[in-house]
Short mmCIF file of N, CA and C in Angstrom, two decimals:
data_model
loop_
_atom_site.label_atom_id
_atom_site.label_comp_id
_atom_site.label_asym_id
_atom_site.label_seq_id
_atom_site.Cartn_x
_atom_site.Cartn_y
_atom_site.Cartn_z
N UNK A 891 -28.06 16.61 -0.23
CA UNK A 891 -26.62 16.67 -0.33
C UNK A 891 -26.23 16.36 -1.77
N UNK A 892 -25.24 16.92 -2.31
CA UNK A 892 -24.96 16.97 -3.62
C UNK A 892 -23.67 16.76 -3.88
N UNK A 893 -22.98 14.91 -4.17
CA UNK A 893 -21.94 14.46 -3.86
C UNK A 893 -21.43 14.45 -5.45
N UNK A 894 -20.16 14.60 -5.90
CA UNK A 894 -19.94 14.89 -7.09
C UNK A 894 -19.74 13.18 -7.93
N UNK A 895 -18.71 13.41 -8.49
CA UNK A 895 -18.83 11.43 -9.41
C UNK A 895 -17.59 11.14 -8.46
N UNK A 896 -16.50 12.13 -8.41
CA UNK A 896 -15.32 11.43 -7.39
C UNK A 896 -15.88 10.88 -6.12
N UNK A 897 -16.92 10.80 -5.46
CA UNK A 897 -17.68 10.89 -4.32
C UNK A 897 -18.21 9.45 -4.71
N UNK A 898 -19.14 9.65 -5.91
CA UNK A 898 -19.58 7.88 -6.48
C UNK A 898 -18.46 6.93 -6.52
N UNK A 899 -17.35 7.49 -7.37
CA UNK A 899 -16.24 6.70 -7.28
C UNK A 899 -15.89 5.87 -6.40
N UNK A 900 -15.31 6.74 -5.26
CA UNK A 900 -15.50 6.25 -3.80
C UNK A 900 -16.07 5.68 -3.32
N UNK A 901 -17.15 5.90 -3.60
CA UNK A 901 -18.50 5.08 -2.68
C UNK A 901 -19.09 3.63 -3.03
N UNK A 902 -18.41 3.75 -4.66
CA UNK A 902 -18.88 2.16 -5.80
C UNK A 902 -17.44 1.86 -4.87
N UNK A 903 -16.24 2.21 -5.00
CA UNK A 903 -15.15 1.30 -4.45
C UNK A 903 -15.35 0.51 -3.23
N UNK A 904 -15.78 1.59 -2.46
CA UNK A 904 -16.62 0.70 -0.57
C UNK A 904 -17.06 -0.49 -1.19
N UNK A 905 -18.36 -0.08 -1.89
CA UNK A 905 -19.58 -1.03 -1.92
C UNK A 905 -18.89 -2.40 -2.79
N UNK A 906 -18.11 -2.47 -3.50
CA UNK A 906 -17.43 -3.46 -4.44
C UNK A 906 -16.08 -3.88 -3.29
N UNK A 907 -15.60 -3.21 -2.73
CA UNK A 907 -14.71 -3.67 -1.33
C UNK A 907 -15.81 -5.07 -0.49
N UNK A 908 -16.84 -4.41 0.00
CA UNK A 908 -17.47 -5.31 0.72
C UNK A 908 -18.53 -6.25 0.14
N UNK A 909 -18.84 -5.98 -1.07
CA UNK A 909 -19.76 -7.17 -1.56
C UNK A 909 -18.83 -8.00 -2.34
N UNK A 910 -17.62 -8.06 -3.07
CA UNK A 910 -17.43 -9.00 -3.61
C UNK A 910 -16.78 -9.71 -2.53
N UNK A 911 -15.37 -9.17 -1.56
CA UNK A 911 -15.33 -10.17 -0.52
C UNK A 911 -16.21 -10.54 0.41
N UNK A 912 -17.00 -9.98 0.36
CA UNK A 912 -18.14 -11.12 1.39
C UNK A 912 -18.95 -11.83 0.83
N UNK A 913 -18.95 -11.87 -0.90
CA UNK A 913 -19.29 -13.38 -1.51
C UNK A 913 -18.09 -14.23 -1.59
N UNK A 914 -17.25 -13.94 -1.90
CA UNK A 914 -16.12 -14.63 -1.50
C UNK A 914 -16.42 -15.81 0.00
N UNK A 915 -16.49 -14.86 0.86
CA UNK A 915 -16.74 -15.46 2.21
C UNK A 915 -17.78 -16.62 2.24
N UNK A 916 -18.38 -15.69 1.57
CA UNK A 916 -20.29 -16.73 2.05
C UNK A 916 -19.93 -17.86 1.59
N UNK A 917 -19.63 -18.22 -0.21
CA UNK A 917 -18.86 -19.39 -0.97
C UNK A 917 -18.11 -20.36 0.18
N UNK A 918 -17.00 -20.02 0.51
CA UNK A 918 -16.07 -20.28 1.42
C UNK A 918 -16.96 -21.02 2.79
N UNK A 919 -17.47 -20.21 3.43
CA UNK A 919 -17.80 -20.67 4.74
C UNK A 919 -18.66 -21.47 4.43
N UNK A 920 -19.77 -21.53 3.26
CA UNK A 920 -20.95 -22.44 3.08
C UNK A 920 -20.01 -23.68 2.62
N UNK A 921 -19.31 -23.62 1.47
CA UNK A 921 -18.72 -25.28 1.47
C UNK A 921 -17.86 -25.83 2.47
N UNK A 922 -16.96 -25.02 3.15
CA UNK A 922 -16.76 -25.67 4.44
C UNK A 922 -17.73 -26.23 6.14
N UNK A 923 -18.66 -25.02 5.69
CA UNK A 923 -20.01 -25.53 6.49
C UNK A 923 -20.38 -27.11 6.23
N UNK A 924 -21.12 -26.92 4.92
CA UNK A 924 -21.03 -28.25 4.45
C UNK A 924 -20.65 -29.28 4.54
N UNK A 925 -18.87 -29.35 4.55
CA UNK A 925 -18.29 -30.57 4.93
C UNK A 925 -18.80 -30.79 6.71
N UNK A 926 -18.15 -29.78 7.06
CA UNK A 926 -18.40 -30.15 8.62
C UNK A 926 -19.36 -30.48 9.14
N UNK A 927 -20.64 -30.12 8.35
CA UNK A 927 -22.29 -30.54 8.84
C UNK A 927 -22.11 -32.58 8.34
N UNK A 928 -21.51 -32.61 7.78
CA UNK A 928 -21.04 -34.22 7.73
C UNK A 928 -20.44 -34.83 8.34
N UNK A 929 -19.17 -34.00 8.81
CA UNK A 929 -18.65 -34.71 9.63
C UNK A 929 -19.04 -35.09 11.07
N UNK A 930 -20.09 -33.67 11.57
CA UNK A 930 -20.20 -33.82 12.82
C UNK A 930 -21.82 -34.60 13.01
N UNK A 931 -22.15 -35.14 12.17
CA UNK A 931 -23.07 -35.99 12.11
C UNK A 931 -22.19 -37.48 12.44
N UNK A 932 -21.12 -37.69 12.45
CA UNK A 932 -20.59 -39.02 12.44
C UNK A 932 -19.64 -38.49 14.19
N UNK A 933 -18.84 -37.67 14.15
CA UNK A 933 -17.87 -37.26 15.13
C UNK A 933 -18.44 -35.67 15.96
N UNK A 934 -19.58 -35.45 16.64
CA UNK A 934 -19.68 -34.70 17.04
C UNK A 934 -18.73 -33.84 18.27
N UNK A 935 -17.97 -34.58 18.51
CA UNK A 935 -16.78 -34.28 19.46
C UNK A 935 -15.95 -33.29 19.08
N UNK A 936 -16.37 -33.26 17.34
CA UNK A 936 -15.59 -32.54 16.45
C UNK A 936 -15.60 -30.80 16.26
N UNK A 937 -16.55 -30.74 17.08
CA UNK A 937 -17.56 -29.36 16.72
C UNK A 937 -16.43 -28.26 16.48
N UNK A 938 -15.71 -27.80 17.89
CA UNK A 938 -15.11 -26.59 17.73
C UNK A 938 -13.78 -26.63 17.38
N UNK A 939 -13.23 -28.03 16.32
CA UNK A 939 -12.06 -28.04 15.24
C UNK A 939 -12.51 -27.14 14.24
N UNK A 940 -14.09 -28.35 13.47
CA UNK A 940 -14.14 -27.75 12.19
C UNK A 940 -15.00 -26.37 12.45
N UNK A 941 -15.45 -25.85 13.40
CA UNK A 941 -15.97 -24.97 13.29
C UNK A 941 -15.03 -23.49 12.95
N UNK A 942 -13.45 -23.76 13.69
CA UNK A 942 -12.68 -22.78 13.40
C UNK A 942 -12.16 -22.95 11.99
N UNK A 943 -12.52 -24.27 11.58
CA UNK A 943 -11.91 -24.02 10.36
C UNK A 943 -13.05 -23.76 9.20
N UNK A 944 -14.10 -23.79 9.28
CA UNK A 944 -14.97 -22.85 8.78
C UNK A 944 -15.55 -21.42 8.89
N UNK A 945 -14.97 -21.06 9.78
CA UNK A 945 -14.79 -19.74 10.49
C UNK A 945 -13.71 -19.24 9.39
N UNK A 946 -12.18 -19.52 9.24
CA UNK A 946 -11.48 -19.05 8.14
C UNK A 946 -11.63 -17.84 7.25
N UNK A 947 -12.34 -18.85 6.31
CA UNK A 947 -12.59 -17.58 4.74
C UNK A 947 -13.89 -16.45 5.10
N UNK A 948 -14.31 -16.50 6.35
CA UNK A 948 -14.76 -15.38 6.35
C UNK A 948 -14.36 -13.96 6.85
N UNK A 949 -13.08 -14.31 7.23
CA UNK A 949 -11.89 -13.08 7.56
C UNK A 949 -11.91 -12.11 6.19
N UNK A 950 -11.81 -12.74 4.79
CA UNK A 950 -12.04 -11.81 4.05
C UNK A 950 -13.06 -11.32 3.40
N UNK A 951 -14.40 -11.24 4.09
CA UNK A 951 -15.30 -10.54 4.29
C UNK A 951 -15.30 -9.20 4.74
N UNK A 952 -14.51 -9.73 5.88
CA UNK A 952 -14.19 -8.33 7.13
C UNK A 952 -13.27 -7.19 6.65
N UNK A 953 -12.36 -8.35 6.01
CA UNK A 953 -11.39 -7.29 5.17
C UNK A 953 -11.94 -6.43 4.45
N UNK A 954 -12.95 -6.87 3.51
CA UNK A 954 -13.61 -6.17 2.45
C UNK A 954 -14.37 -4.69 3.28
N UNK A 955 -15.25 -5.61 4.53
CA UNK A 955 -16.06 -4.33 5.36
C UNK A 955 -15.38 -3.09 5.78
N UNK A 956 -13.55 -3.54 6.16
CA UNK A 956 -12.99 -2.69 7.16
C UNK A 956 -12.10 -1.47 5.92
N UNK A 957 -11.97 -2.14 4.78
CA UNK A 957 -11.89 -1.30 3.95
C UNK A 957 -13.06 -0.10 3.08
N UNK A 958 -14.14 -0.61 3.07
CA UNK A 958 -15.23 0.38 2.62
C UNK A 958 -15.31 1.23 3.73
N UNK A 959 -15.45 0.79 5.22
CA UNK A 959 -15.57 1.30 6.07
C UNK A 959 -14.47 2.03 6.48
N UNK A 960 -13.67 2.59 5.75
CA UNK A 960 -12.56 3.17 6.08
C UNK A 960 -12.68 4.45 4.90
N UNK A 961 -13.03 4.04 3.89
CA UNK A 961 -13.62 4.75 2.53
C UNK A 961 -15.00 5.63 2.56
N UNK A 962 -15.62 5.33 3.53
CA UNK A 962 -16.70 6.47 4.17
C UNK A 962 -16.04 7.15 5.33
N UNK A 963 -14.87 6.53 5.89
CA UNK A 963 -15.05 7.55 6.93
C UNK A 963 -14.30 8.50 6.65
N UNK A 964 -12.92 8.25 5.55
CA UNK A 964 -11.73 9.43 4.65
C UNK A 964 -13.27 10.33 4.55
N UNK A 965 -14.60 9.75 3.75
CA UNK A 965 -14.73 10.99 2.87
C UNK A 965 -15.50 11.57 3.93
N UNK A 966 -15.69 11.25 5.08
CA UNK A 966 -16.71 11.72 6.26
C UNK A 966 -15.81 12.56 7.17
N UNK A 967 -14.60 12.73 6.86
CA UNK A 967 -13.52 12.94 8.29
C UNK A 967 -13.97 14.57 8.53
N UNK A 968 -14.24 15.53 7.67
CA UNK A 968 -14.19 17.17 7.96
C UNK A 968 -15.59 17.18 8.29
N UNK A 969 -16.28 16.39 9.02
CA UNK A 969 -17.49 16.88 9.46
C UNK A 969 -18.98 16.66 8.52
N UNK A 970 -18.98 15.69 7.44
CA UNK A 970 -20.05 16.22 6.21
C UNK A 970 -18.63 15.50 5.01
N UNK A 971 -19.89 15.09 4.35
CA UNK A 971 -19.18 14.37 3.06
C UNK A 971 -18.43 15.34 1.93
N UNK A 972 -17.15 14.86 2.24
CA UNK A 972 -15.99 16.00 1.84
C UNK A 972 -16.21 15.76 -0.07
N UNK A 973 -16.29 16.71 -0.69
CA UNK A 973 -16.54 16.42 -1.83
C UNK A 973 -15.00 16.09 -2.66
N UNK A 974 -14.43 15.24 -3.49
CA UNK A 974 -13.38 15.12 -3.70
C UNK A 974 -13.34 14.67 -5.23
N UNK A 975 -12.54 14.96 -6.46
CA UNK A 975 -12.39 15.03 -7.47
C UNK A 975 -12.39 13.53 -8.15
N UNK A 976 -12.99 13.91 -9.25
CA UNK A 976 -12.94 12.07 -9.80
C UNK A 976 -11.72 11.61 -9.54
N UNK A 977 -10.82 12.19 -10.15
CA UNK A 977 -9.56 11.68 -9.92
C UNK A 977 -9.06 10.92 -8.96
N UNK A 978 -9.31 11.52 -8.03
CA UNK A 978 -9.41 10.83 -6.63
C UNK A 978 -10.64 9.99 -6.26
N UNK A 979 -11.58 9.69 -6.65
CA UNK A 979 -12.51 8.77 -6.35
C UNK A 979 -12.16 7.54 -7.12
N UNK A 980 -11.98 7.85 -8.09
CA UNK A 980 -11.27 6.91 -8.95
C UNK A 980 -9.88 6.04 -8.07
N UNK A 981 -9.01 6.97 -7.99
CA UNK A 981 -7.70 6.00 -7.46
C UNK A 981 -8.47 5.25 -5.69
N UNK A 982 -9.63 5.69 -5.16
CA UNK A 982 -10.13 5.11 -4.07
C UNK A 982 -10.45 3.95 -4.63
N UNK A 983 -11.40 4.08 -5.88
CA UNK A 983 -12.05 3.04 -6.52
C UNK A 983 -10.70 1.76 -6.74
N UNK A 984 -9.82 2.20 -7.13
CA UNK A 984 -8.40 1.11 -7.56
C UNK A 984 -7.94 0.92 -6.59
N UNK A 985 -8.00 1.30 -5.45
CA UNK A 985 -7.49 0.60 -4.19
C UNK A 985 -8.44 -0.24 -3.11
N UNK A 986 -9.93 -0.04 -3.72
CA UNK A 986 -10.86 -1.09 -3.12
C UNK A 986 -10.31 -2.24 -3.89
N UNK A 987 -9.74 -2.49 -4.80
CA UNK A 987 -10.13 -3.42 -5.83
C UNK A 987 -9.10 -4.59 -5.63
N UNK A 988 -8.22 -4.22 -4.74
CA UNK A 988 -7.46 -5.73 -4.62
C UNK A 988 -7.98 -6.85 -3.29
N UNK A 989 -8.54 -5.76 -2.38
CA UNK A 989 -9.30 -6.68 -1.62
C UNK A 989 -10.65 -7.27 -1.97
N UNK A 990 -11.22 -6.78 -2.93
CA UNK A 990 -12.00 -7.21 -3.27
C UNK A 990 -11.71 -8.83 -4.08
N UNK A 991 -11.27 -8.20 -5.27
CA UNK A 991 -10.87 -9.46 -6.14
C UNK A 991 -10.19 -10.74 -5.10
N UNK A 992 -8.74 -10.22 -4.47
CA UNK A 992 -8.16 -10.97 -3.91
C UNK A 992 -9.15 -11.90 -2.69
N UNK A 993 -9.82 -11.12 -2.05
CA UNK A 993 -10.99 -11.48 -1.14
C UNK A 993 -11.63 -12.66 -1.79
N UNK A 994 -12.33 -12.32 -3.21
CA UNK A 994 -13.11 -13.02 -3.46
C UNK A 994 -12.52 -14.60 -3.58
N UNK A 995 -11.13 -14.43 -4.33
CA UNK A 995 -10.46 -15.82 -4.55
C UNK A 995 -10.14 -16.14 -3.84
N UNK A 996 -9.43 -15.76 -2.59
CA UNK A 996 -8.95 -16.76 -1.77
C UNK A 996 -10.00 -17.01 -0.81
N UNK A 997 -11.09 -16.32 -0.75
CA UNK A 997 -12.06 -16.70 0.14
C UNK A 997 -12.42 -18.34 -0.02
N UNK A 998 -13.17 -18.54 -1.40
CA UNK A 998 -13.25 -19.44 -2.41
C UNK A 998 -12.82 -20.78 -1.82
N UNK A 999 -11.20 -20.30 -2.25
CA UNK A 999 -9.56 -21.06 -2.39
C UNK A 999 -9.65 -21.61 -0.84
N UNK A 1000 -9.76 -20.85 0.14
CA UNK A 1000 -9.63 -21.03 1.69
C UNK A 1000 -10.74 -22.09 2.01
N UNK A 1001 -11.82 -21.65 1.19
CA UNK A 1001 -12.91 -22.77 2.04
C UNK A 1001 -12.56 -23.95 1.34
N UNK A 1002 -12.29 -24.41 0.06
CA UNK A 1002 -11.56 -25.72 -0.13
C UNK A 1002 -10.86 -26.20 0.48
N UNK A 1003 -9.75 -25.65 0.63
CA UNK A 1003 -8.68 -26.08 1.55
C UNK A 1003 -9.25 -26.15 3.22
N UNK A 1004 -10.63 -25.79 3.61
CA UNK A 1004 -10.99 -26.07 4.52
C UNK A 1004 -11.79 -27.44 4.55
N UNK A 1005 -12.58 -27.80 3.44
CA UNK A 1005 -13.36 -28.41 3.23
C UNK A 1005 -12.30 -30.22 3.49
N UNK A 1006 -11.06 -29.89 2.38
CA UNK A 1006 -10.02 -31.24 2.96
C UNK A 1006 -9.85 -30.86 4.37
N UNK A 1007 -9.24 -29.87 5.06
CA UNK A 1007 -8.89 -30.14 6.51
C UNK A 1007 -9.83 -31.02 7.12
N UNK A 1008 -11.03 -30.36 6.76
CA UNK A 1008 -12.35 -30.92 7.93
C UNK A 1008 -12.19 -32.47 7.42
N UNK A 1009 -11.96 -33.21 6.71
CA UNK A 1009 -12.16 -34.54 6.51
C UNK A 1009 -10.76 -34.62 6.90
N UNK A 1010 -9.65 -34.51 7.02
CA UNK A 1010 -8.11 -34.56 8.30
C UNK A 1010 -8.55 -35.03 9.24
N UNK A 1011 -9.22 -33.59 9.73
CA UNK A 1011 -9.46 -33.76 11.49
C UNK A 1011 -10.52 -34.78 11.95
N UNK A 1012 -11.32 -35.14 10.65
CA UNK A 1012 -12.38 -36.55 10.73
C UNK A 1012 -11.58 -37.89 11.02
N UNK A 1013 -10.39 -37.88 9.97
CA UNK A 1013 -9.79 -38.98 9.71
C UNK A 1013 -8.80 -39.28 10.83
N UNK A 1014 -8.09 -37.89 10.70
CA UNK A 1014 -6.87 -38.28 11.71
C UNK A 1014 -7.05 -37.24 12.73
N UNK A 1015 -6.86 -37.92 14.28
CA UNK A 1015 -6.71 -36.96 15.73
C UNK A 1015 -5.92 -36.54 15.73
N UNK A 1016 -6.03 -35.32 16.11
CA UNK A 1016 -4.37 -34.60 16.42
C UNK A 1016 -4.15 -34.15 15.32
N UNK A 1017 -4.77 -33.52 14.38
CA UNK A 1017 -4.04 -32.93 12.66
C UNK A 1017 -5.05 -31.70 12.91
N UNK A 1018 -5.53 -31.17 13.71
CA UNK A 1018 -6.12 -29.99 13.93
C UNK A 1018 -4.87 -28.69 13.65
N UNK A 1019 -3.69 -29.12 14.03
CA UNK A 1019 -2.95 -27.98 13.94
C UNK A 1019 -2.40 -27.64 12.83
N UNK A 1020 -2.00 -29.26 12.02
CA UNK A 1020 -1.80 -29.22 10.78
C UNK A 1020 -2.86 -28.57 9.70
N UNK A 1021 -3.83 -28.84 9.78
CA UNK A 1021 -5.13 -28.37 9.50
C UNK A 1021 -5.11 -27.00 8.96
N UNK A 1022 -4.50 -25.82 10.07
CA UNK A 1022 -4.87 -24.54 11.00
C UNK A 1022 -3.79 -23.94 9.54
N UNK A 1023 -2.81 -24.89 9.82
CA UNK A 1023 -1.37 -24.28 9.26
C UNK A 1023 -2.15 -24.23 7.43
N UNK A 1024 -2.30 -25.27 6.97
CA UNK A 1024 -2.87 -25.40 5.82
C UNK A 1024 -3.94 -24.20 5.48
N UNK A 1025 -4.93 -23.62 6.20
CA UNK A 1025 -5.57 -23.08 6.23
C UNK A 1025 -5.24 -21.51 6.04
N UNK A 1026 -4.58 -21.41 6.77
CA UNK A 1026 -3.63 -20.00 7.16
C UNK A 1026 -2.75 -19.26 5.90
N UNK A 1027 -2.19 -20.33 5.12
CA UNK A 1027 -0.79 -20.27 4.16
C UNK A 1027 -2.25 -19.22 3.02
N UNK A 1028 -3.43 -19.75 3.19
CA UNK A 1028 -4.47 -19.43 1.79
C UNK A 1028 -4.31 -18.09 2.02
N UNK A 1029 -5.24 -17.77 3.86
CA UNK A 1029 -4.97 -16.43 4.01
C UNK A 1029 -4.14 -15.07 4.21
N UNK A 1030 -2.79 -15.59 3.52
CA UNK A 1030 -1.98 -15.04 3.56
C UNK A 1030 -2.06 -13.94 2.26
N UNK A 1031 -2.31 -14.53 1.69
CA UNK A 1031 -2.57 -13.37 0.54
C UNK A 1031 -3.92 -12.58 -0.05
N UNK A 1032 -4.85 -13.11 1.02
CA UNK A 1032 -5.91 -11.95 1.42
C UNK A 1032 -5.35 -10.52 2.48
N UNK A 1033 -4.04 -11.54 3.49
CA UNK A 1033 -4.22 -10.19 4.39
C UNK A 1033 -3.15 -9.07 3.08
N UNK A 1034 -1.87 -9.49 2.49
CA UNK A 1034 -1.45 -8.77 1.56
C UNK A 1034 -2.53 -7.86 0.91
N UNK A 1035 -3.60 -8.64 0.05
CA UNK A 1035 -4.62 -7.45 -0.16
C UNK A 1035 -4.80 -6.55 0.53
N UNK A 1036 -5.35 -6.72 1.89
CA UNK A 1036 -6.01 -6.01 2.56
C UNK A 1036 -4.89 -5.06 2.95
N UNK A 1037 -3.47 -5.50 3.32
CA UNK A 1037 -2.55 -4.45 3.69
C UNK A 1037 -2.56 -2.74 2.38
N UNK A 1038 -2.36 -3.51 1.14
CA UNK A 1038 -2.53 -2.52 -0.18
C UNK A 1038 -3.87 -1.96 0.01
N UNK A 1039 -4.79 -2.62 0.09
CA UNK A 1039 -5.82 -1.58 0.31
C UNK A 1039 -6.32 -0.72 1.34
N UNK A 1040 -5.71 -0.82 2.36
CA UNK A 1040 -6.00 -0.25 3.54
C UNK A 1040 -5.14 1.25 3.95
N UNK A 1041 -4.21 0.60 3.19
CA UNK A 1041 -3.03 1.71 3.53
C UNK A 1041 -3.05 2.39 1.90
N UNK A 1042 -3.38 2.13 1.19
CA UNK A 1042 -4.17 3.25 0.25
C UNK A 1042 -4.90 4.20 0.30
N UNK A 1043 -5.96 3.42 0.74
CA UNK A 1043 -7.21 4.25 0.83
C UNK A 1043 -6.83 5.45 2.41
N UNK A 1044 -6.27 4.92 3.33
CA UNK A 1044 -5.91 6.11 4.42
C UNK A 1044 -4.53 6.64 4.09
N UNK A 1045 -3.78 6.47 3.35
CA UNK A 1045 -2.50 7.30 2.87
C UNK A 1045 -2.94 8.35 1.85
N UNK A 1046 -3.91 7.94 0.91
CA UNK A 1046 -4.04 8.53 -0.07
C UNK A 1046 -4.44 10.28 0.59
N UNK A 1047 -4.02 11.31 0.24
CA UNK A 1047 -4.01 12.68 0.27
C UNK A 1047 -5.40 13.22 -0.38
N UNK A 1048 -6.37 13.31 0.28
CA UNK A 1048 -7.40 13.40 -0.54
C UNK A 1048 -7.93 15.59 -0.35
N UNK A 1049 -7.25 15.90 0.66
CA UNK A 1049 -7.60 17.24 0.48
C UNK A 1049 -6.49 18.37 -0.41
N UNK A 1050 -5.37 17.83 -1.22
CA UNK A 1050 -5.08 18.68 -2.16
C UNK A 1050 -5.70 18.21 -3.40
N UNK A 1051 -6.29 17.00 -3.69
CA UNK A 1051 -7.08 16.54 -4.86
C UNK A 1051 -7.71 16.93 -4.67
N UNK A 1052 -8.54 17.65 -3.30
CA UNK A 1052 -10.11 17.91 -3.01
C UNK A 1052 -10.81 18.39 -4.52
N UNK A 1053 -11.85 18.71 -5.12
CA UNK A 1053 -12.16 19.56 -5.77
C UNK A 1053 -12.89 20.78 -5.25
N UNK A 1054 -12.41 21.60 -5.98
CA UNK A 1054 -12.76 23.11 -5.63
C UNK A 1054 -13.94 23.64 -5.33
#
């Protein structure tokens, strides 16, 4: 099969969609792992607080996946890998790129802010919800990414750019 550079374009945008937010993630979930592998050495009662709250920053992982995976299937939709103009691989490539970046930081950003919750819900009972809320406010501007990139990459008009 003989995919042109708009096709690479595309295809580096997927692959940079899902590897930088799912280092993002890994970062994230491992230092909040972390805390919680401490805490529940002292409060094992604790398990399925901090576990949701290490669960968190790996939402923008998924984000990252559900966007590449949306970026193979535009160029997969006519049956066979639709060949499509740099131009257009390119603007695919700029619309992987906010979930990515954004992914990566607040992934980061989220597992900190998980890492204090989990010592909350150590300290104080009943701040699980407070916790949740704290947690949530981070991923708010991963899902914004993910909204721009999602609805890019499937809005974008890719068969009058097609190339010829």
């Amino acid at each position: 099969m003989n995919i042109g550079m708009g096709n690479f374009y595309a295809i580096l945008g997927a692959a940079i969609a899902v590897l930088i937010a799912c280092i993002g993630s890994a970062i994230g979930v491992g230092r909040a792992g972390q805390a919680s592998a401490a805490l529940l050495s002292k409060r094992p009662e604790k398990f399925s607080n901090v576990l949701v709250l290490q669960l968190m920053p790996a939402t923008q992982g998924l984000y990252g996946f559900v966007v590449g995976f949306m970026v193979l299937v535009r160029l997969n939709a006519l049956g066979g890998m639709t060949p499509i103009s740099v131009e257009t691989g390119l603007v695919m490539l700029a619309y992987c790129l906010p979930i990515a970046l954004v992914g990566l930081g607040s992934a980061i950003m989220q597992g900190s802010v998980a890492v204090g919750c989990v010592g909350l819900v150590g300290k104080q009972d009943g701040e699980f919800g407070h916790s949740m809320v704290m947690v949530v406010l981070v991923e708010l501007f991963a899902i914004f990414a993910f909204i721009i990139s999602f609805l890019g990459v499937m809005l974008l008009d890719i068969v009058p750019l097609a190339a010829a």
